[in-house]
mmCIF file of C-alpha atoms and ligand atoms in Angstrom:
data_model
loop_
_atom_site.group_PDB
_atom_site.id
_atom_site.type_symbol
_atom_site.label_atom_id
_atom_site.label_comp_id
_atom_site.label_asym_id
_atom_site.label_seq_id
_atom_site.Cartn_x
_atom_site.Cartn_y
_atom_site.Cartn_z
ATOM 1 C CA MET A 29 5.583 -5.515 13.639
ATOM 2 C CA LYS A 30 4.818 -1.917 12.617
ATOM 3 C CA ILE A 31 6.093 -0.533 9.343
ATOM 4 C CA ILE A 32 5.982 2.967 7.918
ATOM 5 C CA SER A 33 6.534 3.072 4.122
ATOM 6 C CA ILE A 34 7.510 6.289 2.416
ATOM 7 C CA VAL A 35 6.699 7.547 -1.073
ATOM 8 C CA GLY A 36 7.526 10.939 -2.478
ATOM 9 C CA ALA A 37 7.736 11.155 -6.245
ATOM 10 C CA ARG A 38 6.275 9.436 -9.280
ATOM 11 C CA PRO A 39 8.731 6.538 -9.695
ATOM 12 C CA ASN A 40 8.016 5.479 -6.114
ATOM 13 C CA PHE A 41 4.334 4.800 -6.697
ATOM 14 C CA MET A 42 4.741 1.753 -9.048
ATOM 15 C CA LYS A 43 7.221 0.291 -6.536
ATOM 16 C CA ILE A 44 5.126 0.724 -3.378
ATOM 17 C CA ALA A 45 1.893 -0.680 -4.940
ATOM 18 C CA PRO A 46 2.919 -4.383 -4.955
ATOM 19 C CA PHE A 47 4.581 -3.913 -1.517
ATOM 20 C CA CYS A 48 1.278 -2.642 0.013
ATOM 21 C CA HIS A 49 -0.551 -5.515 -1.597
ATOM 22 C CA ALA A 50 1.959 -8.102 -0.323
ATOM 23 C CA ILE A 51 1.700 -6.727 3.210
ATOM 24 C CA SER A 52 -2.093 -7.046 3.120
ATOM 25 C CA ALA A 53 -1.840 -10.613 1.797
ATOM 26 C CA SER A 54 0.827 -11.665 4.333
ATOM 27 C CA PRO A 55 -0.328 -14.235 6.961
ATOM 28 C CA THR A 56 1.847 -12.354 9.490
ATOM 29 C CA SER A 57 0.018 -9.481 11.037
ATOM 30 C CA ILE A 58 1.765 -6.220 10.114
ATOM 31 C CA GLU A 59 0.614 -2.737 11.032
ATOM 32 C CA HIS A 60 1.337 -0.617 8.011
ATOM 33 C CA LEU A 61 1.232 3.170 7.564
ATOM 34 C CA LEU A 62 1.866 4.787 4.226
ATOM 35 C CA VAL A 63 3.398 8.276 4.260
ATOM 36 C CA HIS A 64 3.491 10.485 1.143
ATOM 37 C CA THR A 65 6.017 13.301 1.480
ATOM 38 C CA GLY A 66 4.237 15.365 -1.174
ATOM 39 C CA GLN A 67 7.381 15.953 -3.329
ATOM 40 C CA HIS A 68 5.128 15.234 -6.301
ATOM 41 C CA TYR A 69 1.716 16.683 -5.786
ATOM 42 C CA ASP A 70 -0.040 17.174 -9.194
ATOM 43 C CA ASP A 71 -2.892 14.820 -9.925
ATOM 44 C CA LYS A 72 -1.068 13.510 -13.023
ATOM 45 C CA MET A 73 2.268 13.086 -11.206
ATOM 46 C CA SER A 74 0.771 11.454 -8.022
ATOM 47 C CA GLU A 75 -2.951 10.946 -7.326
ATOM 48 C CA ALA A 76 -3.651 9.202 -10.653
ATOM 49 C CA PHE A 77 -1.203 6.466 -9.739
ATOM 50 C CA PHE A 78 -2.832 5.802 -6.343
ATOM 51 C CA THR A 79 -6.149 5.285 -8.052
ATOM 52 C CA SER A 80 -5.041 3.206 -11.051
ATOM 53 C CA LEU A 81 -2.640 0.966 -9.128
ATOM 54 C CA SER A 82 -5.033 0.567 -6.183
ATOM 55 C CA ILE A 83 -2.600 1.969 -3.658
ATOM 56 C CA PRO A 84 -4.355 2.616 -0.393
ATOM 57 C CA ALA A 85 -4.655 6.343 0.289
ATOM 58 C CA ALA A 86 -1.624 7.674 2.176
ATOM 59 C CA ASP A 87 -2.260 7.749 5.911
ATOM 60 C CA ILE A 88 -0.224 10.885 6.239
ATOM 61 C CA ASN A 89 0.759 13.498 3.607
ATOM 62 C CA LEU A 90 3.708 15.710 4.653
ATOM 63 C CA GLY A 91 2.932 18.247 1.883
ATOM 64 C CA VAL A 92 6.557 19.315 1.251
ATOM 65 C CA GLY A 93 5.998 20.248 -2.452
ATOM 66 C CA SER A 94 8.628 21.718 -4.787
ATOM 67 C CA GLY A 95 11.805 23.593 -3.944
ATOM 68 C CA THR A 96 15.575 23.305 -4.033
ATOM 69 C CA HIS A 97 16.992 19.954 -2.959
ATOM 70 C CA ALA A 98 17.855 21.306 0.441
ATOM 71 C CA GLU A 99 14.381 22.778 0.830
ATOM 72 C CA GLN A 100 12.731 19.471 -0.083
ATOM 73 C CA VAL A 101 15.032 17.352 2.064
ATOM 74 C CA GLY A 102 14.891 19.790 4.981
ATOM 75 C CA ARG A 103 11.145 20.096 5.040
ATOM 76 C CA THR A 104 10.737 16.330 4.643
ATOM 77 C CA MET A 105 13.061 15.599 7.608
ATOM 78 C CA ILE A 106 11.310 18.083 9.918
ATOM 79 C CA ALA A 107 7.856 16.622 9.061
ATOM 80 C CA ILE A 108 8.751 12.928 9.111
ATOM 81 C CA GLU A 109 10.606 13.279 12.470
ATOM 82 C CA ARG A 110 7.354 14.294 14.078
ATOM 83 C CA VAL A 111 5.496 11.361 12.529
ATOM 84 C CA LEU A 112 8.167 8.821 13.553
ATOM 85 C CA ILE A 113 8.317 10.042 17.154
ATOM 86 C CA GLU A 114 4.549 9.794 17.383
ATOM 87 C CA GLU A 115 4.144 6.483 15.620
ATOM 88 C CA GLN A 116 7.307 4.591 16.819
ATOM 89 C CA PRO A 117 7.455 2.052 13.957
ATOM 90 C CA ASP A 118 9.796 -0.914 14.091
ATOM 91 C CA TRP A 119 10.855 -0.265 10.486
ATOM 92 C CA VAL A 120 10.854 2.577 7.945
ATOM 93 C CA VAL A 121 10.725 1.285 4.403
ATOM 94 C CA VAL A 122 12.037 3.596 1.658
ATOM 95 C CA VAL A 123 12.102 2.953 -2.106
ATOM 96 C CA GLY A 124 14.244 4.140 -4.978
ATOM 97 C CA ASP A 125 16.489 7.187 -4.986
ATOM 98 C CA VAL A 126 14.442 10.368 -4.657
ATOM 99 C CA ASN A 127 14.813 13.072 -2.086
ATOM 100 C CA ALA A 128 12.165 11.522 0.115
ATOM 101 C CA THR A 129 14.223 8.301 0.214
ATOM 102 C CA ALA A 130 17.351 9.932 1.625
ATOM 103 C CA ALA A 131 15.544 12.408 3.907
ATOM 104 C CA CYS A 132 13.376 9.734 5.588
ATOM 105 C CA SER A 133 16.088 7.165 5.978
ATOM 106 C CA ILE A 134 18.459 9.594 7.701
ATOM 107 C CA THR A 135 15.731 10.860 10.034
ATOM 108 C CA ALA A 136 14.625 7.303 10.944
ATOM 109 C CA LYS A 137 18.122 6.082 11.562
ATOM 110 C CA LYS A 138 18.929 8.998 13.882
ATOM 111 C CA LEU A 139 15.833 8.086 15.915
ATOM 112 C CA GLY A 140 17.137 4.512 16.183
ATOM 113 C CA ILE A 141 14.458 3.119 13.854
ATOM 114 C CA ARG A 142 15.544 0.406 11.457
ATOM 115 C CA VAL A 143 15.540 1.225 7.750
ATOM 116 C CA ALA A 144 14.834 -1.125 4.803
ATOM 117 C CA HIS A 145 15.684 0.036 1.316
ATOM 118 C CA ILE A 146 13.841 -1.323 -1.711
ATOM 119 C CA GLU A 147 15.984 -1.067 -4.828
ATOM 120 C CA ALA A 148 19.286 -1.009 -2.937
ATOM 121 C CA GLY A 149 22.703 -1.254 -4.508
ATOM 122 C CA LEU A 150 22.097 0.474 -7.865
ATOM 123 C CA ARG A 151 25.093 2.661 -8.760
ATOM 124 C CA SER A 152 25.657 5.050 -11.671
ATOM 125 C CA ARG A 153 28.991 6.234 -10.136
ATOM 126 C CA ASP A 154 27.985 9.675 -11.315
ATOM 127 C CA MET A 155 28.132 11.990 -8.380
ATOM 128 C CA SER A 156 26.609 14.875 -10.307
ATOM 129 C CA MET A 157 23.316 13.024 -10.092
ATOM 130 C CA PRO A 158 21.237 13.870 -7.049
ATOM 131 C CA GLU A 159 19.759 10.356 -7.207
ATOM 132 C CA GLU A 160 23.258 8.786 -6.830
ATOM 133 C CA ILE A 161 23.887 10.738 -3.650
ATOM 134 C CA ASN A 162 20.502 9.692 -2.350
ATOM 135 C CA ARG A 163 21.302 5.998 -3.130
ATOM 136 C CA LEU A 164 24.709 6.095 -1.500
ATOM 137 C CA VAL A 165 23.476 7.767 1.697
ATOM 138 C CA THR A 166 20.451 5.536 1.988
ATOM 139 C CA ASP A 167 22.334 2.291 1.419
ATOM 140 C CA ARG A 168 25.146 3.213 3.833
ATOM 141 C CA ILE A 169 22.697 3.523 6.742
ATOM 142 C CA SER A 170 20.053 0.909 5.835
ATOM 143 C CA ASP A 171 19.646 -2.205 7.990
ATOM 144 C CA LEU A 172 17.977 -4.314 5.301
ATOM 145 C CA LEU A 173 19.034 -3.836 1.663
ATOM 146 C CA LEU A 174 16.678 -5.412 -0.824
ATOM 147 C CA THR A 175 18.356 -5.615 -4.249
ATOM 148 C CA PRO A 176 16.768 -5.895 -7.720
ATOM 149 C CA ASP A 177 19.653 -7.842 -9.306
ATOM 150 C CA ARG A 178 22.913 -9.626 -8.415
ATOM 151 C CA LEU A 179 25.103 -6.755 -9.737
ATOM 152 C CA SER A 180 23.519 -4.499 -7.106
ATOM 153 C CA SER A 181 24.231 -7.049 -4.380
ATOM 154 C CA GLU A 182 27.824 -7.209 -5.539
ATOM 155 C CA ASN A 183 28.082 -3.387 -5.489
ATOM 156 C CA LEU A 184 27.068 -3.401 -1.786
ATOM 157 C CA ILE A 185 29.467 -6.197 -0.913
ATOM 158 C CA ARG A 186 32.272 -4.254 -2.517
ATOM 159 C CA GLU A 187 31.324 -1.249 -0.424
ATOM 160 C CA GLY A 188 31.671 -3.248 2.705
ATOM 161 C CA VAL A 189 28.033 -3.821 3.542
ATOM 162 C CA ASP A 190 27.381 -6.823 5.839
ATOM 163 C CA PRO A 191 26.190 -9.622 3.525
ATOM 164 C CA GLU A 192 23.675 -10.692 6.184
ATOM 165 C CA SER A 193 21.759 -7.439 5.626
ATOM 166 C CA ILE A 194 21.543 -7.837 1.818
ATOM 167 C CA VAL A 195 18.684 -9.839 0.308
ATOM 168 C CA PHE A 196 18.433 -10.277 -3.492
ATOM 169 C CA THR A 197 14.652 -10.116 -3.906
ATOM 170 C CA GLY A 198 14.259 -9.044 -7.578
ATOM 171 C CA ASN A 199 12.738 -6.052 -9.274
ATOM 172 C CA ILE A 200 9.517 -4.767 -7.726
ATOM 173 C CA MET A 201 8.715 -2.520 -10.685
ATOM 174 C CA ILE A 202 8.262 -5.676 -12.717
ATOM 175 C CA ASP A 203 5.640 -6.920 -10.224
ATOM 176 C CA THR A 204 3.578 -3.949 -11.250
ATOM 177 C CA LEU A 205 4.294 -4.416 -14.943
ATOM 178 C CA GLU A 206 3.307 -8.107 -14.793
ATOM 179 C CA SER A 207 0.078 -7.459 -12.885
ATOM 180 C CA GLN A 208 -1.001 -4.568 -15.171
ATOM 181 C CA ARG A 209 0.159 -5.539 -18.658
ATOM 182 C CA ASP A 210 -3.075 -7.273 -19.656
ATOM 183 C CA LYS A 211 -5.108 -4.234 -18.693
ATOM 184 C CA ALA A 212 -2.691 -1.973 -20.601
ATOM 185 C CA ALA A 213 -2.775 -4.156 -23.691
ATOM 186 C CA LYS A 214 -6.515 -3.574 -24.066
ATOM 187 C CA LEU A 215 -6.097 0.257 -24.365
ATOM 188 C CA ASP A 216 -6.401 1.982 -27.709
ATOM 189 C CA LEU A 217 -3.332 4.035 -28.760
ATOM 190 C CA ASN A 218 -5.277 6.825 -30.354
ATOM 191 C CA GLU A 219 -7.717 7.124 -27.515
ATOM 192 C CA ILE A 220 -4.721 7.491 -25.118
ATOM 193 C CA ILE A 221 -3.554 10.447 -27.234
ATOM 194 C CA ASP A 222 -7.007 12.033 -27.517
ATOM 195 C CA GLN A 223 -7.589 11.818 -23.750
ATOM 196 C CA ASN A 224 -4.177 13.216 -22.773
ATOM 197 C CA LYS A 225 -3.324 15.770 -25.484
ATOM 198 C CA LEU A 226 -2.219 19.092 -24.208
ATOM 199 C CA ALA A 227 -4.901 21.802 -24.690
ATOM 200 C CA GLU A 228 -2.775 23.582 -27.320
ATOM 201 C CA GLU A 229 -1.997 20.409 -29.311
ATOM 202 C CA ASN A 230 -4.222 19.953 -32.370
ATOM 203 C CA SER A 231 -2.342 17.401 -34.437
ATOM 204 C CA THR A 232 -4.535 14.718 -35.979
ATOM 205 C CA THR A 233 -1.759 12.224 -36.675
ATOM 206 C CA ALA A 234 -2.857 8.628 -35.911
ATOM 207 C CA LEU A 235 -0.578 6.025 -34.288
ATOM 208 C CA GLU A 236 -0.142 2.427 -35.382
ATOM 209 C CA ASP A 237 1.585 -0.341 -33.420
ATOM 210 C CA GLY A 238 5.286 -0.495 -34.372
ATOM 211 C CA GLY A 239 5.145 2.848 -36.179
ATOM 212 C CA TYR A 240 5.934 5.585 -33.641
ATOM 213 C CA ALA A 241 8.521 6.629 -31.098
ATOM 214 C CA VAL A 242 8.084 7.761 -27.463
ATOM 215 C CA ILE A 243 10.156 10.461 -25.736
ATOM 216 C CA THR A 244 10.447 11.071 -22.010
ATOM 217 C CA LEU A 245 13.022 13.544 -20.613
ATOM 218 C CA HIS A 246 13.253 15.133 -17.186
ATOM 219 C CA ARG A 247 16.837 14.959 -15.953
ATOM 220 C CA PRO A 248 18.399 18.312 -15.223
ATOM 221 C CA SER A 249 21.469 17.292 -17.250
ATOM 222 C CA ASN A 250 19.215 17.074 -20.393
ATOM 223 C CA VAL A 251 16.566 19.687 -19.843
ATOM 224 C CA ASP A 252 17.961 22.524 -17.759
ATOM 225 C CA SER A 253 20.248 24.171 -20.342
ATOM 226 C CA PRO A 254 19.317 25.426 -23.802
ATOM 227 C CA GLU A 255 22.690 24.249 -25.184
ATOM 228 C CA THR A 256 21.610 20.634 -24.524
ATOM 229 C CA LEU A 257 17.860 20.777 -24.896
ATOM 230 C CA MET A 258 17.815 22.769 -28.206
ATOM 231 C CA PRO A 259 19.855 20.286 -30.312
ATOM 232 C CA LEU A 260 17.778 17.412 -28.914
ATOM 233 C CA VAL A 261 14.585 19.081 -29.976
ATOM 234 C CA ARG A 262 16.032 19.825 -33.429
ATOM 235 C CA PHE A 263 17.004 16.196 -33.800
ATOM 236 C CA PHE A 264 13.552 14.938 -32.829
ATOM 237 C CA LEU A 265 11.798 17.405 -35.173
ATOM 238 C CA ASP A 266 14.182 17.396 -38.132
ATOM 239 C CA GLU A 267 15.311 13.744 -38.164
ATOM 240 C CA VAL A 268 12.774 11.572 -36.387
ATOM 241 C CA ALA A 269 9.450 13.312 -36.970
ATOM 242 C CA THR A 270 10.188 13.036 -40.704
ATOM 243 C CA ASP A 271 10.244 9.244 -40.322
ATOM 244 C CA MET A 272 7.451 8.579 -37.828
ATOM 245 C CA PRO A 273 5.181 10.270 -35.252
ATOM 246 C CA LEU A 274 6.622 10.987 -31.828
ATOM 247 C CA VAL A 275 4.658 10.945 -28.572
ATOM 248 C CA TRP A 276 6.115 13.131 -25.823
ATOM 249 C CA PRO A 277 4.517 13.068 -22.391
ATOM 250 C CA VAL A 278 6.063 16.276 -21.022
ATOM 251 C CA HIS A 279 7.339 16.362 -17.383
ATOM 252 C CA PRO A 280 6.542 19.701 -15.620
ATOM 253 C CA ARG A 281 10.255 20.571 -15.296
ATOM 254 C CA THR A 282 10.810 19.953 -19.019
ATOM 255 C CA LYS A 283 7.738 21.905 -20.078
ATOM 256 C CA LYS A 284 8.818 24.931 -18.107
ATOM 257 C CA ASN A 285 12.215 24.832 -19.768
ATOM 258 C CA LEU A 286 10.924 24.212 -23.267
ATOM 259 C CA GLN A 287 8.778 27.350 -22.903
ATOM 260 C CA THR A 288 11.575 29.450 -21.386
ATOM 261 C CA PHE A 289 14.013 28.464 -24.161
ATOM 262 C CA GLY A 290 11.434 29.332 -26.875
ATOM 263 C CA LEU A 291 11.068 25.746 -28.169
ATOM 264 C CA TRP A 292 7.531 25.177 -27.215
ATOM 265 C CA ASP A 293 5.567 26.682 -30.034
ATOM 266 C CA GLU A 294 7.394 24.806 -32.805
ATOM 267 C CA LEU A 295 6.882 21.510 -30.958
ATOM 268 C CA VAL A 296 3.203 22.167 -30.540
ATOM 269 C CA ALA A 297 2.771 23.133 -34.195
ATOM 270 C CA HIS A 298 4.530 20.071 -35.648
ATOM 271 C CA ASP A 299 1.970 17.574 -36.914
ATOM 272 C CA ASN A 300 4.083 14.474 -36.142
ATOM 273 C CA MET A 301 4.989 15.596 -32.608
ATOM 274 C CA LEU A 302 2.221 14.662 -30.194
ATOM 275 C CA LEU A 303 2.634 16.482 -26.892
ATOM 276 C CA VAL A 304 0.670 14.938 -24.054
ATOM 277 C CA GLU A 305 0.300 15.440 -20.351
ATOM 278 C CA PRO A 306 2.387 13.211 -17.984
ATOM 279 C CA LEU A 307 0.688 9.860 -18.603
ATOM 280 C CA GLY A 308 -0.859 7.367 -16.240
ATOM 281 C CA TYR A 309 0.829 4.037 -15.680
ATOM 282 C CA HIS A 310 -1.311 1.977 -18.042
ATOM 283 C CA ASP A 311 -1.251 4.593 -20.849
ATOM 284 C CA LEU A 312 2.535 4.775 -20.858
ATOM 285 C CA LEU A 313 2.884 0.976 -20.589
ATOM 286 C CA ARG A 314 0.548 0.586 -23.620
ATOM 287 C CA LEU A 315 2.565 3.190 -25.625
ATOM 288 C CA ASN A 316 5.750 1.364 -24.709
ATOM 289 C CA MET A 317 4.300 -1.943 -25.824
ATOM 290 C CA GLY A 318 3.645 -0.628 -29.290
ATOM 291 C CA ALA A 319 6.549 1.685 -29.772
ATOM 292 C CA LYS A 320 9.170 1.245 -32.483
ATOM 293 C CA LEU A 321 11.603 2.791 -30.047
ATOM 294 C CA MET A 322 11.954 4.818 -26.877
ATOM 295 C CA PHE A 323 14.097 7.900 -26.221
ATOM 296 C CA THR A 324 14.351 8.311 -22.441
ATOM 297 C CA ASP A 325 16.451 9.423 -19.514
ATOM 298 C CA SER A 326 14.285 7.557 -16.959
ATOM 299 C CA GLY A 327 15.640 4.642 -15.018
ATOM 300 C CA GLY A 328 12.257 2.893 -14.674
ATOM 301 C CA LEU A 329 11.607 2.985 -18.416
ATOM 302 C CA GLN A 330 14.963 1.357 -19.125
ATOM 303 C CA GLU A 331 13.784 -1.565 -16.982
ATOM 304 C CA GLU A 332 10.338 -1.722 -18.584
ATOM 305 C CA CYS A 333 11.846 -1.599 -22.092
ATOM 306 C CA CYS A 334 14.149 -4.443 -21.119
ATOM 307 C CA VAL A 335 11.268 -6.724 -20.155
ATOM 308 C CA LEU A 336 9.073 -5.601 -23.108
ATOM 309 C CA GLY A 337 12.018 -5.636 -25.539
ATOM 310 C CA THR A 338 11.444 -2.121 -26.791
ATOM 311 C CA PRO A 339 14.659 -0.728 -28.302
ATOM 312 C CA CYS A 340 15.619 2.038 -25.899
ATOM 313 C CA LEU A 341 18.013 4.922 -26.559
ATOM 314 C CA THR A 342 18.949 6.084 -23.113
ATOM 315 C CA LEU A 343 19.910 9.746 -23.128
ATOM 316 C CA ARG A 344 22.489 9.407 -20.439
ATOM 317 C CA TRP A 345 26.250 8.756 -20.279
ATOM 318 C CA ASN A 346 25.894 6.149 -17.511
ATOM 319 C CA THR A 347 23.248 4.018 -15.871
ATOM 320 C CA GLU A 348 22.684 2.603 -12.450
ATOM 321 C CA ARG A 349 20.870 -0.228 -14.215
ATOM 322 C CA PRO A 350 23.583 -1.916 -16.368
ATOM 323 C CA ILE A 351 21.520 -5.136 -16.458
ATOM 324 C CA THR A 352 19.175 -3.382 -18.949
ATOM 325 C CA LEU A 353 21.967 -2.605 -21.478
ATOM 326 C CA ARG A 354 22.205 -4.224 -24.859
ATOM 327 C CA GLU A 355 25.670 -5.649 -24.034
ATOM 328 C CA ASN A 356 24.035 -7.575 -21.146
ATOM 329 C CA GLY A 357 21.149 -8.849 -23.290
ATOM 330 C CA GLY A 358 18.806 -5.910 -22.581
ATOM 331 C CA ALA A 359 17.236 -3.429 -24.966
ATOM 332 C CA SER A 360 18.904 -0.185 -23.889
ATOM 333 C CA VAL A 361 21.912 1.588 -25.293
ATOM 334 C CA LEU A 362 23.537 4.669 -23.668
ATOM 335 C CA VAL A 363 23.690 7.607 -26.132
ATOM 336 C CA GLY A 364 24.190 10.599 -23.747
ATOM 337 C CA ASN A 365 23.171 13.821 -25.327
ATOM 338 C CA ASP A 366 25.620 13.791 -28.171
ATOM 339 C CA ILE A 367 23.536 14.174 -31.341
ATOM 340 C CA SER A 368 25.939 12.211 -33.614
ATOM 341 C CA LYS A 369 25.802 9.281 -31.226
ATOM 342 C CA ILE A 370 22.034 9.492 -30.920
ATOM 343 C CA ARG A 371 21.746 9.686 -34.754
ATOM 344 C CA ALA A 372 23.951 6.641 -35.273
ATOM 345 C CA GLU A 373 22.054 4.533 -32.753
ATOM 346 C CA TYR A 374 18.709 5.760 -34.008
ATOM 347 C CA HIS A 375 19.472 4.483 -37.550
ATOM 348 C CA HIS A 376 20.863 1.255 -36.193
ATOM 349 C CA THR A 377 17.772 0.802 -34.049
ATOM 350 C CA LEU A 378 15.343 1.337 -36.976
ATOM 351 C CA SER A 379 16.224 -2.198 -38.164
ATOM 352 C CA ALA A 380 16.364 -3.708 -34.616
ATOM 353 C CA GLN A 381 13.886 -6.280 -33.537
ATOM 354 C CA ARG A 382 12.122 -6.471 -30.135
ATOM 355 C CA THR A 383 14.269 -8.598 -27.875
ATOM 356 C CA PRO A 384 12.580 -9.012 -24.461
ATOM 357 C CA LEU A 385 14.828 -10.065 -21.601
ATOM 358 C CA ARG A 386 13.809 -11.236 -18.186
ATOM 359 C CA PRO A 387 16.667 -10.862 -15.681
ATOM 360 C CA GLU A 388 16.689 -13.276 -12.748
ATOM 361 C CA LEU A 389 13.885 -12.707 -10.267
ATOM 362 C CA TRP A 390 12.196 -10.083 -12.453
ATOM 363 C CA ASP A 391 9.225 -12.472 -12.171
ATOM 364 C CA GLY A 392 6.385 -10.511 -10.675
ATOM 365 C CA HIS A 393 6.923 -11.799 -7.098
ATOM 366 C CA ALA A 394 9.611 -9.503 -5.698
ATOM 367 C CA ALA A 395 7.251 -7.781 -3.212
ATOM 368 C CA GLU A 396 6.317 -11.101 -1.507
ATOM 369 C CA ARG A 397 10.013 -11.876 -1.097
ATOM 370 C CA MET A 398 10.535 -8.398 0.374
ATOM 371 C CA VAL A 399 7.843 -8.834 2.949
ATOM 372 C CA GLU A 400 9.270 -12.205 3.931
ATOM 373 C CA ALA A 401 12.770 -10.661 4.210
ATOM 374 C CA LEU A 402 11.390 -7.970 6.550
ATOM 375 C CA ILE A 403 9.565 -10.440 8.737
ATOM 376 C CA GLU A 404 12.753 -12.526 8.991
ATOM 377 C CA ALA A 405 14.956 -9.448 9.708
ATOM 378 C CA ASN A 406 12.548 -8.303 12.372
ATOM 379 C CA THR A 407 13.278 -11.443 14.397
ATOM 380 C CA ARG A 408 17.005 -10.629 14.428
HETATM 381 C C1 UD1 B 513 12.219 13.644 -9.205
HETATM 382 C C2 UD1 B 513 13.324 12.727 -8.724
HETATM 383 C C3 UD1 B 513 13.832 11.884 -9.872
HETATM 384 C C4 UD1 B 513 12.698 11.142 -10.536
HETATM 385 C C5 UD1 B 513 11.617 12.152 -10.976
HETATM 386 C C6 UD1 B 513 10.455 11.522 -11.680
HETATM 387 C C7 UD1 B 513 14.750 13.577 -6.876
HETATM 388 C C8 UD1 B 513 16.094 14.055 -6.578
HETATM 389 N N1 UD1 B 513 14.505 13.473 -8.212
HETATM 390 O O1 UD1 B 513 12.800 14.571 -10.117
HETATM 391 O O2 UD1 B 513 14.748 10.911 -9.344
HETATM 392 O O3 UD1 B 513 13.175 10.387 -11.660
HETATM 393 O O4 UD1 B 513 11.215 12.863 -9.808
HETATM 394 O O5 UD1 B 513 9.511 12.484 -12.061
HETATM 395 O O6 UD1 B 513 14.011 13.244 -6.021
HETATM 396 N N2 UD1 B 513 6.547 19.667 -10.405
HETATM 397 C C9 UD1 B 513 5.214 19.879 -10.710
HETATM 398 N N3 UD1 B 513 4.305 19.021 -10.249
HETATM 399 C C10 UD1 B 513 4.651 17.877 -9.537
HETATM 400 C C11 UD1 B 513 6.003 17.655 -9.208
HETATM 401 C C12 UD1 B 513 6.954 18.569 -9.689
HETATM 402 O O7 UD1 B 513 4.897 20.860 -11.372
HETATM 403 O O8 UD1 B 513 3.729 17.157 -9.145
HETATM 404 C C13 UD1 B 513 7.584 20.599 -10.890
HETATM 405 C C14 UD1 B 513 8.100 21.428 -9.785
HETATM 406 O O9 UD1 B 513 7.800 22.742 -10.058
HETATM 407 C C15 UD1 B 513 9.536 21.238 -9.749
HETATM 408 C C16 UD1 B 513 9.875 20.366 -10.964
HETATM 409 O O10 UD1 B 513 8.640 19.862 -11.435
HETATM 410 O O11 UD1 B 513 10.314 22.386 -9.815
HETATM 411 C C17 UD1 B 513 10.769 19.214 -10.630
HETATM 412 O O12 UD1 B 513 10.226 18.422 -9.548
HETATM 413 P P1 UD1 B 513 11.206 17.724 -8.431
HETATM 414 O O13 UD1 B 513 10.398 16.917 -7.533
HETATM 415 O O14 UD1 B 513 12.055 18.752 -7.841
HETATM 416 O O15 UD1 B 513 12.184 16.853 -9.262
HETATM 417 P P2 UD1 B 513 11.978 15.945 -10.511
HETATM 418 O O16 UD1 B 513 12.747 16.541 -11.649
HETATM 419 O O17 UD1 B 513 10.552 15.601 -10.805
#
């Protein structure tokens, strides 16, 4: 069996790492090529994850880079088509919901190559999210749908997907978390800050476990307009930084916008606001383990907070990961970008305890089940 796996952007890397390792460990001989579309290309957004998670170097890099969605998807399709025609794999494996996922699944399917989707069945039902469009398109045409939880399998059944092609395998992100948490736990919080501080950041505030908050924001709905981003920054500076230090690993899209909207200098100058580069996997995991709370719009962090028990204010109005929500036993609560709602939940969360939750099959062995499912599907 010959498989080509695709990665494109940062959240793909922690999902593909255990899959690559499970393929190598499988007793069945599998020829595996890893293709990086190049959607994320900075060292801190990409290369650092390959090194720290021991992901084998990509066999092929398509170098598509930044651009509008159509530019990214179009360039990816043109480049991957050539690779697939040349390599003739039995399966293309795509992960998550980024532009690379949709672009490569469509291209493979039109060439008659079977597609397996890791993290199938997640639904936010928010069609203004590019990721939701990527999920719907990818799942609709996939031949093997590997789901992280039972709710996702049910979503697919409701949409009319053949139950034979759905396999509930568990959450592969948690494989990475489980295999890396001991290494992360040994890291020193203040060394992480020192090593990753932005050049212009000269705050000397020290962090203590349980005494700081972490912010990550990158969704266009939160960071692309000053009307939304400005009140968020005011809340962080005026109402949270007065209580505790905040660590903010700034995504490139967010940095650009904070600078354009004139918010950057005040953030840099504030002593309790620690601006750092996009962090490596272990550094962010360590910060999450010791955080009093998390403010995030990332899907992956909602899942990691769920397993670690970190109270998580999710700055979105919906989530494709309802299993992580407080009402389902998880640590996350949806607060959108309405400051009064964020404020109320922030105060509520200050007295909240860590409540780790381990959903079914989030057990560190999802990748092995995925490889088994592929081997089985290949015989059909
Ligand atoms: C993408 C994914 C999103 C994922 C996120 C994680 C899609 C539709 N979105 O969003 O699901 O949660 O990645 O980071 O695929 N940039 C750099 N260096 C890089 C990469 C990007 O400077 O290595 C800049 C580019 O100038 C670009 C901007 O960041 O304009 C946004 O990058 P892009 O890949 O378009 O989308 P993300 O917002 O990162």
